[in-house]
CSV table of C-alpha atoms in Angstrom, one decimal:
chain,number,residue,atom,x,y,z
A,161,MET,CA,-55.2,-19.6,-160.0
A,162,ASP,CA,-52.8,-19.2,-162.7
A,163,ALA,CA,-53.1,-15.5,-162.3
A,164,ALA,CA,-52.7,-15.6,-158.6
A,165,ARG,CA,-49.5,-17.8,-159.5
A,166,LYS,CA,-48.1,-15.5,-162.0
A,167,SER,CA,-48.5,-12.6,-159.8
A,168,ILE,CA,-46.4,-14.2,-157.0
A,169,VAL,CA,-43.7,-15.3,-159.5
A,170,VAL,CA,-43.4,-11.6,-160.6
A,171,LEU,CA,-43.5,-10.2,-156.8
A,172,SER,CA,-40.9,-12.8,-155.8
A,173,PHE,CA,-38.7,-12.0,-158.9
A,174,GLU,CA,-39.1,-8.1,-157.9
A,175,VAL,CA,-38.2,-8.6,-154.4
A,176,LEU,CA,-35.1,-10.7,-155.7
A,177,LYS,CA,-33.9,-8.0,-158.0
A,178,ARG,CA,-34.3,-5.2,-155.3
A,179,ALA,CA,-32.1,-7.1,-152.8
A,180,LEU,CA,-29.3,-7.7,-155.9
A,181,LEU,CA,-29.3,-4.0,-156.3
A,182,GLN,CA,-28.5,-3.5,-152.8
A,183,PRO,CA,-24.7,-2.5,-152.3
A,184,GLU,CA,-24.5,-4.7,-149.4
A,185,THR,CA,-25.9,-7.8,-151.2
A,186,SER,CA,-23.0,-8.0,-153.2
A,187,SER,CA,-20.4,-7.4,-150.3
A,188,LEU,CA,-22.0,-10.0,-148.7
A,189,LEU,CA,-21.7,-12.2,-152.0
A,190,MET,CA,-18.3,-11.5,-152.3
A,191,PHE,CA,-17.5,-12.2,-149.0
A,192,PHE,CA,-19.0,-16.0,-148.9
A,193,VAL,CA,-17.1,-16.7,-152.3
A,194,LEU,CA,-13.6,-15.7,-150.6
A,195,PHE,CA,-14.6,-17.3,-147.6
A,196,GLY,CA,-15.4,-20.7,-149.4
A,197,ILE,CA,-12.2,-20.2,-151.5
A,198,THR,CA,-10.2,-19.6,-148.4
A,199,ALA,CA,-11.6,-22.8,-146.5
A,200,ILE,CA,-10.8,-24.9,-149.5
A,201,LEU,CA,-7.0,-23.5,-150.0
A,202,GLN,CA,-6.3,-23.7,-146.1
A,203,LYS,CA,-6.6,-26.9,-145.0
A,204,ASN,CA,-6.8,-26.5,-141.3
A,205,PHE,CA,-9.2,-23.3,-141.7
A,206,PHE,CA,-11.9,-25.0,-139.3
A,207,GLU,CA,-9.4,-26.0,-136.4
A,208,ALA,CA,-9.8,-23.9,-133.2
A,209,LYS,CA,-6.1,-22.5,-133.1
A,210,SER,CA,-6.7,-21.5,-136.9
A,211,ILE,CA,-9.7,-19.5,-136.0
A,212,VAL,CA,-8.2,-17.8,-133.5
A,213,ARG,CA,-5.0,-16.9,-135.7
A,214,THR,CA,-7.8,-15.7,-138.3
A,215,ILE,CA,-9.9,-13.3,-135.4
A,216,ASN,CA,-6.3,-12.1,-134.3
A,217,SER,CA,-4.6,-11.0,-137.9
A,218,PHE,CA,-8.1,-9.5,-139.1
A,219,ALA,CA,-9.1,-7.9,-135.7
A,220,PRO,CA,-7.2,-4.4,-136.0
A,221,LEU,CA,-8.4,-3.9,-139.5
A,222,ILE,CA,-12.0,-4.7,-138.4
A,223,LEU,CA,-11.8,-2.2,-135.4
A,224,LEU,CA,-10.5,0.7,-137.5
A,225,ALA,CA,-13.1,-0.1,-140.8
A,226,MET,CA,-15.8,0.2,-138.0
A,227,GLY,CA,-14.5,3.8,-136.6
A,228,GLN,CA,-14.1,4.9,-140.3
A,229,ALA,CA,-17.2,3.8,-141.2
A,230,ILE,CA,-18.8,5.8,-138.3
A,231,VAL,CA,-17.0,8.8,-139.5
A,232,VAL,CA,-17.8,8.3,-143.5
A,233,VAL,CA,-21.6,7.7,-142.6
A,234,SER,CA,-21.3,11.4,-140.9
A,235,GLY,CA,-20.0,12.8,-143.8
A,236,GLY,CA,-16.2,12.7,-143.2
A,237,ILE,CA,-13.1,10.6,-143.8
A,238,ASP,CA,-10.3,10.0,-141.7
A,239,LEU,CA,-6.9,9.9,-143.2
A,240,SER,CA,-5.2,10.3,-139.7
A,241,SER,CA,-6.4,6.6,-138.2
A,242,GLY,CA,-3.5,4.4,-138.9
A,243,ALA,CA,-1.2,7.5,-137.3
A,244,ALA,CA,-3.5,7.9,-134.4
A,245,LEU,CA,-3.2,3.9,-133.7
A,246,SER,CA,0.5,4.3,-134.0
A,247,LEU,CA,0.6,7.4,-131.8
A,248,LEU,CA,-1.7,5.5,-129.1
A,249,THR,CA,0.7,2.5,-129.1
A,250,CYS,CA,3.7,4.8,-128.5
A,251,VAL,CA,1.9,6.6,-125.8
A,252,LEU,CA,1.0,3.3,-124.0
A,253,THR,CA,4.7,1.6,-123.9
A,254,THR,CA,6.1,5.2,-123.0
A,255,VAL,CA,3.9,5.2,-119.7
A,256,MET,CA,4.3,1.5,-119.1
A,257,ARG,CA,7.2,0.2,-116.9
A,258,ARG,CA,7.6,-3.7,-117.2
A,259,ASP,CA,8.4,-4.1,-113.3
A,260,ASP,CA,5.5,-1.6,-112.4
A,261,PRO,CA,1.9,-3.2,-112.8
A,262,VAL,CA,0.2,-0.2,-111.6
A,263,THR,CA,1.6,1.7,-114.8
A,264,GLY,CA,-0.5,-0.2,-117.1
A,265,VAL,CA,-3.4,1.5,-115.3
A,266,TYR,CA,-2.4,4.9,-116.0
A,267,ALA,CA,-1.1,3.9,-119.7
A,268,LEU,CA,-5.0,3.2,-120.1
A,269,ILE,CA,-6.3,6.4,-118.9
A,270,ILE,CA,-3.7,8.5,-120.7
A,271,ALA,CA,-3.9,6.5,-123.4
A,272,PHE,CA,-7.8,7.1,-123.6
A,273,LEU,CA,-7.7,10.7,-123.1
A,274,VAL,CA,-5.0,11.2,-125.9
A,275,ALA,CA,-7.6,8.8,-128.3
A,276,LEU,CA,-10.5,11.2,-127.6
A,277,GLY,CA,-8.1,14.4,-128.0
A,278,THR,CA,-7.8,13.1,-131.6
A,279,GLY,CA,-11.0,12.8,-132.1
A,280,VAL,CA,-11.9,16.2,-130.7
A,281,VAL,CA,-9.2,17.5,-132.6
A,282,ASN,CA,-10.4,16.2,-135.9
A,283,GLY,CA,-14.1,16.9,-134.9
A,284,LEU,CA,-13.3,20.5,-134.4
A,285,GLY,CA,-11.5,21.1,-137.7
A,286,ILE,CA,-14.4,18.9,-139.8
A,287,GLY,CA,-17.6,19.9,-137.5
A,288,TYR,CA,-17.1,23.5,-136.6
A,289,LEU,CA,-14.3,25.0,-138.5
A,290,ARG,CA,-16.1,23.5,-141.9
A,291,ILE,CA,-12.7,22.2,-143.2
A,292,PRO,CA,-12.6,19.5,-145.9
A,293,PRO,CA,-12.0,16.6,-143.8
A,294,VAL,CA,-9.7,15.2,-146.2
A,295,ILE,CA,-7.6,18.2,-145.3
A,296,VAL,CA,-8.1,18.1,-142.0
A,297,THR,CA,-7.2,14.6,-141.3
A,298,PHE,CA,-4.4,14.7,-143.6
A,299,ALA,CA,-2.6,17.3,-141.4
A,300,THR,CA,-3.4,15.7,-138.5
A,301,SER,CA,-2.0,12.4,-139.7
A,302,TYR,CA,1.3,14.2,-139.9
A,303,ALA,CA,0.8,15.7,-136.2
A,304,TRP,CA,0.2,12.4,-135.0
A,305,LEU,CA,3.1,11.0,-136.6
A,306,GLY,CA,5.4,13.5,-135.3
A,307,ILE,CA,4.1,13.3,-131.8
A,308,ALA,CA,4.7,9.3,-132.1
A,309,LEU,CA,8.4,9.6,-133.5
A,310,PHE,CA,9.1,12.3,-130.7
A,311,LEU,CA,7.9,9.4,-128.1
A,312,ARG,CA,9.2,6.7,-129.6
A,313,PRO,CA,11.9,7.2,-132.6
A,314,THR,CA,12.4,3.8,-133.0
A,315,PRO,CA,10.1,0.6,-132.5
A,316,GLY,CA,10.2,-0.3,-128.6
A,317,GLY,CA,9.0,0.6,-125.3
A,318,GLU,CA,7.8,-1.3,-122.3
A,319,SER,CA,4.7,-3.1,-121.4
A,320,VAL,CA,3.4,-4.5,-118.2
A,321,PRO,CA,3.0,-8.4,-118.1
A,322,TRP,CA,-0.8,-8.5,-117.6
A,323,PHE,CA,-1.3,-6.3,-120.8
A,324,ARG,CA,-1.3,-9.6,-123.0
A,325,VAL,CA,-4.6,-10.1,-121.5
A,326,PHE,CA,-5.8,-7.8,-124.5
A,327,TYR,CA,-4.3,-10.6,-126.7
A,328,ASN,CA,-4.1,-13.7,-125.0
A,329,MET,CA,-5.4,-14.3,-121.5
A,330,ARG,CA,-4.0,-17.9,-121.3
A,331,VAL,CA,-0.4,-16.7,-120.9
A,332,VAL,CA,-1.1,-13.8,-118.1
A,333,GLU,CA,-0.1,-14.9,-114.6
A,334,GLY,CA,-2.9,-14.4,-112.1
A,335,VAL,CA,-6.0,-14.5,-114.5
A,336,PRO,CA,-8.7,-16.1,-112.8
A,337,GLU,CA,-9.3,-19.9,-114.4
A,338,VAL,CA,-12.8,-18.8,-115.6
A,339,LEU,CA,-11.0,-16.3,-118.1
A,340,LYS,CA,-8.3,-18.5,-118.9
A,341,SER,CA,-10.9,-21.2,-119.9
A,342,LEU,CA,-12.8,-18.5,-122.0
A,343,GLY,CA,-9.7,-17.7,-123.5
A,344,ASN,CA,-9.5,-21.2,-125.0
A,345,TYR,CA,-12.6,-20.6,-127.0
A,346,VAL,CA,-13.0,-16.9,-127.2
A,347,PRO,CA,-9.7,-14.9,-128.0
A,348,PRO,CA,-9.7,-11.2,-126.4
A,349,ALA,CA,-9.5,-9.7,-130.1
A,350,LEU,CA,-13.1,-10.9,-130.6
A,351,LEU,CA,-14.4,-9.4,-127.4
A,352,LEU,CA,-13.0,-6.3,-128.5
A,353,ILE,CA,-14.7,-6.4,-131.6
A,354,VAL,CA,-18.1,-7.3,-129.8
A,355,GLY,CA,-17.3,-4.4,-127.4
A,356,ALA,CA,-17.3,-1.9,-130.6
A,357,CYS,CA,-20.2,-3.6,-132.0
A,358,VAL,CA,-22.1,-3.0,-128.7
A,359,LEU,CA,-20.7,0.6,-128.7
A,360,TRP,CA,-22.2,1.3,-132.0
A,361,TYR,CA,-25.6,-0.4,-131.4
A,362,VAL,CA,-26.3,1.5,-128.0
A,363,VAL,CA,-25.2,4.8,-130.1
A,364,SER,CA,-27.1,4.1,-133.2
A,365,ARG,CA,-30.5,3.6,-131.0
A,366,THR,CA,-29.9,7.2,-129.8
A,367,ARG,CA,-30.5,10.5,-131.0
A,368,THR,CA,-26.8,10.9,-131.4
A,369,GLY,CA,-27.0,7.9,-134.0
A,370,ARG,CA,-29.8,9.2,-135.9
A,371,TYR,CA,-28.1,12.7,-136.3
A,372,ILE,CA,-25.1,11.0,-137.7
A,373,TYR,CA,-27.0,9.7,-140.5
A,374,ALA,CA,-28.9,12.7,-141.0
A,375,VAL,CA,-25.5,15.2,-141.1
A,376,GLY,CA,-24.2,12.4,-143.4
A,377,SER,CA,-27.0,12.6,-145.6
A,378,ASN,CA,-27.4,16.2,-146.2
A,379,ILE,CA,-25.7,18.6,-143.6
A,380,GLU,CA,-27.4,21.8,-144.8
A,381,SER,CA,-31.0,20.5,-144.1
A,382,THR,CA,-29.8,18.9,-141.0
A,383,TYR,CA,-28.3,22.4,-139.7
A,384,VAL,CA,-31.4,24.1,-140.9
A,385,SER,CA,-33.6,21.8,-138.9
A,386,GLY,CA,-32.0,22.6,-135.6
A,387,ILE,CA,-29.6,20.0,-135.3
A,388,ASN,CA,-26.3,20.9,-133.9
A,389,THR,CA,-23.9,19.2,-136.7
A,390,GLY,CA,-20.6,20.4,-135.6
A,391,LYS,CA,-21.5,18.4,-132.3
A,392,THR,CA,-22.5,15.5,-134.0
A,393,GLN,CA,-19.5,15.4,-136.5
A,394,MET,CA,-17.2,15.9,-133.2
A,395,LEU,CA,-19.1,12.9,-131.6
A,396,ALA,CA,-18.5,10.8,-134.8
A,397,CYS,CA,-14.9,11.3,-134.6
A,398,MET,CA,-14.8,10.5,-131.2
A,399,LEU,CA,-16.6,7.2,-131.4
A,400,ASN,CA,-13.9,6.4,-134.0
A,401,ALA,CA,-10.9,7.5,-131.8
A,402,ILE,CA,-12.5,5.1,-129.3
A,403,LEU,CA,-12.1,2.3,-131.8
A,404,ILE,CA,-8.9,3.1,-132.6
A,405,PHE,CA,-7.9,2.9,-128.8
A,406,LEU,CA,-9.1,-0.5,-128.8
A,407,ALA,CA,-7.1,-1.7,-131.8
A,408,ALA,CA,-4.1,-0.2,-130.1
A,409,LEU,CA,-4.7,-2.2,-126.9
A,410,PHE,CA,-4.6,-5.2,-129.3
A,411,PHE,CA,-1.5,-4.5,-131.0
A,412,VAL,CA,0.5,-3.6,-127.7
A,413,GLY,CA,-1.0,-6.8,-126.0
A,414,GLN,CA,0.2,-8.7,-129.2
A,415,ASN,CA,3.9,-7.0,-129.5
A,416,GLN,CA,4.4,-5.7,-126.2
A,417,THR,CA,6.1,-2.7,-127.9
A,418,GLY,CA,5.1,0.5,-129.6
A,419,ASP,CA,6.0,1.7,-133.2
A,420,ALA,CA,5.5,5.1,-134.6
A,421,ARG,CA,4.9,3.8,-138.2
A,422,MET,CA,3.1,0.4,-138.0
A,423,GLY,CA,-0.2,1.8,-138.4
A,424,GLY,CA,0.1,3.8,-141.6
A,425,PRO,CA,-0.6,1.1,-144.0
A,426,LEU,CA,-4.1,0.6,-142.0
A,427,THR,CA,-5.4,4.1,-143.0
A,428,LEU,CA,-6.3,3.4,-146.8
A,429,ARG,CA,-6.9,-0.5,-145.9
A,430,SER,CA,-9.8,0.8,-143.4
A,431,ILE,CA,-11.2,3.0,-146.3
A,432,ALA,CA,-11.1,0.5,-148.6
A,433,ALA,CA,-12.7,-1.9,-146.1
A,434,VAL,CA,-15.7,0.6,-145.8
A,435,VAL,CA,-16.2,1.0,-149.7
A,436,VAL,CA,-16.2,-2.5,-150.4
A,437,GLY,CA,-18.7,-3.4,-147.4
A,438,GLY,CA,-21.3,-1.0,-149.5
A,439,ILE,CA,-21.2,2.0,-147.3
A,440,ALA,CA,-21.4,5.1,-149.4
A,441,LEU,CA,-18.3,7.8,-149.3
A,442,SER,CA,-20.9,10.5,-150.0
A,443,GLY,CA,-22.2,9.5,-146.4
A,444,GLY,CA,-25.6,9.0,-144.6
A,445,ARG,CA,-26.1,5.6,-146.5
A,446,GLY,CA,-24.7,2.0,-145.2
A,447,SER,CA,-24.4,0.1,-141.9
A,448,VAL,CA,-21.6,0.6,-139.7
A,449,TYR,CA,-21.4,-3.6,-139.2
A,450,LEU,CA,-21.1,-3.8,-142.9
A,451,ALA,CA,-17.3,-2.6,-142.6
A,452,ILE,CA,-16.4,-5.7,-140.7
A,453,VAL,CA,-17.7,-7.6,-143.8
A,454,GLY,CA,-15.4,-5.6,-145.9
A,455,ALA,CA,-12.4,-5.9,-143.7
A,456,LEU,CA,-13.1,-9.8,-143.6
A,457,ILE,CA,-12.9,-9.4,-147.5
A,458,LEU,CA,-9.6,-7.6,-147.6
A,459,GLY,CA,-8.3,-10.0,-145.1
A,460,PHE,CA,-9.5,-13.2,-147.1
A,461,VAL,CA,-7.8,-11.7,-150.1
A,462,GLY,CA,-4.7,-11.6,-148.7
A,463,ARG,CA,-5.0,-15.5,-147.1
A,464,ILE,CA,-5.9,-16.7,-150.8
A,465,ILE,CA,-3.0,-15.0,-152.3
A,466,PHE,CA,-0.6,-16.7,-149.9
A,467,PHE,CA,-2.2,-20.1,-149.8
A,468,ALA,CA,-2.3,-20.1,-153.8
A,469,ASN,CA,1.0,-19.7,-153.9
A,470,VAL,CA,1.1,-16.5,-156.0
A,471,PRO,CA,4.5,-15.5,-157.1
A,472,ASN,CA,5.5,-12.0,-155.0
A,473,ALA,CA,5.8,-10.7,-158.6
A,474,TYR,CA,2.0,-10.7,-159.3
A,475,GLN,CA,0.8,-10.6,-155.5
A,476,THR,CA,0.0,-6.9,-155.7
A,477,LEU,CA,-1.5,-7.2,-159.1
A,478,VAL,CA,-4.1,-9.9,-158.2
A,479,SER,CA,-4.9,-8.2,-154.9
A,480,GLY,CA,-5.6,-5.4,-156.7
A,481,ILE,CA,-8.1,-7.1,-159.1
A,482,ILE,CA,-10.1,-8.9,-156.5
A,483,VAL,CA,-10.3,-5.3,-154.3
A,484,ILE,CA,-11.5,-3.7,-157.6
A,485,ALA,CA,-14.3,-6.3,-158.1
A,486,ALA,CA,-15.0,-6.2,-154.4
A,487,ILE,CA,-15.7,-2.6,-155.0
A,488,ALA,CA,-17.2,-3.0,-158.3
A,489,GLY,CA,-20.4,-4.9,-156.9
A,490,PRO,CA,-21.7,-2.3,-154.5
A,491,ALA,CA,-20.7,0.6,-156.6
A,492,TYR,CA,-22.7,-0.9,-159.7
A,493,ALA,CA,-25.6,-1.8,-157.5
A,494,THR,CA,-25.5,1.7,-155.8
A,495,LEU,CA,-26.1,3.3,-159.6
A,496,ARG,CA,-28.2,1.1,-160.5
A,497,ARG,CA,-30.5,1.8,-157.6
A,498,GLU,CA,-29.8,5.7,-158.4
A,499,LEU,CA,-30.8,5.4,-161.9
A,500,ARG,CA,-34.2,3.3,-161.2
């Protein structure tokens, strides 16, 4: 009997040890710690309005981080995601006319096609021309920025009133009461995130999803096995572009303007969110959904610094320390697992 109990204890210890060595475990632990600290510092954290504001402030980074995660899992990286986001906001606000609701539909179609185009260009360079992803996306980031500045040299533009449905359904005239009631509890930003999750869930259950992981793990072996690696990496870039498009809808719905430079800071933050979420930059490992956790961690870091009244002179330092701690957990867990 004692031997059986001892075996159970040893087995339980081994299971716990293996779980703690998973990169996603440390990411989840960090998330719950920061969530708890934020809830303590922000007194109205659990109020409905506060929750909606939190979701709205985190949504763009979550969407970009999920798209970035898909590219990273496929063995690439996207340094142009922020510039692509800016470009799409400029396209949307250039096509739309405030007094012509139909132009909103045209803007949606054109911006979606432009988004797919950015994914195709990145995919051609990475997947077919075999140019290192860092070089391809660094170059296209300047291309997207240049086009965005041509369309919108200064922030501005027009947006049809109904486009606010992507930010707040309650303030849009003509929206059915059912949707307005839904908007009281479920912000559109959350629906966009859910839509992104559903999209990836469907893709991950197909051959394309499996191929994305396979290409990221070992592109040479995958190519030898007969899989079209170029097509797979292009599809990964196009999926990323679709999620960037969703983020652009939210931004224009919120601000009703376009800005050629507003997406720049989100590029590196999306990459940081991927790493913090425990997704390996080497590709082929990690859950795309964990990019959401990484984005939330980065978002909570900002909230904690704000509500803790950290002096401006130290905010960057404190933020950097917390982010390094968040990245160190998954990195250490990965290293320990590889050394075993």
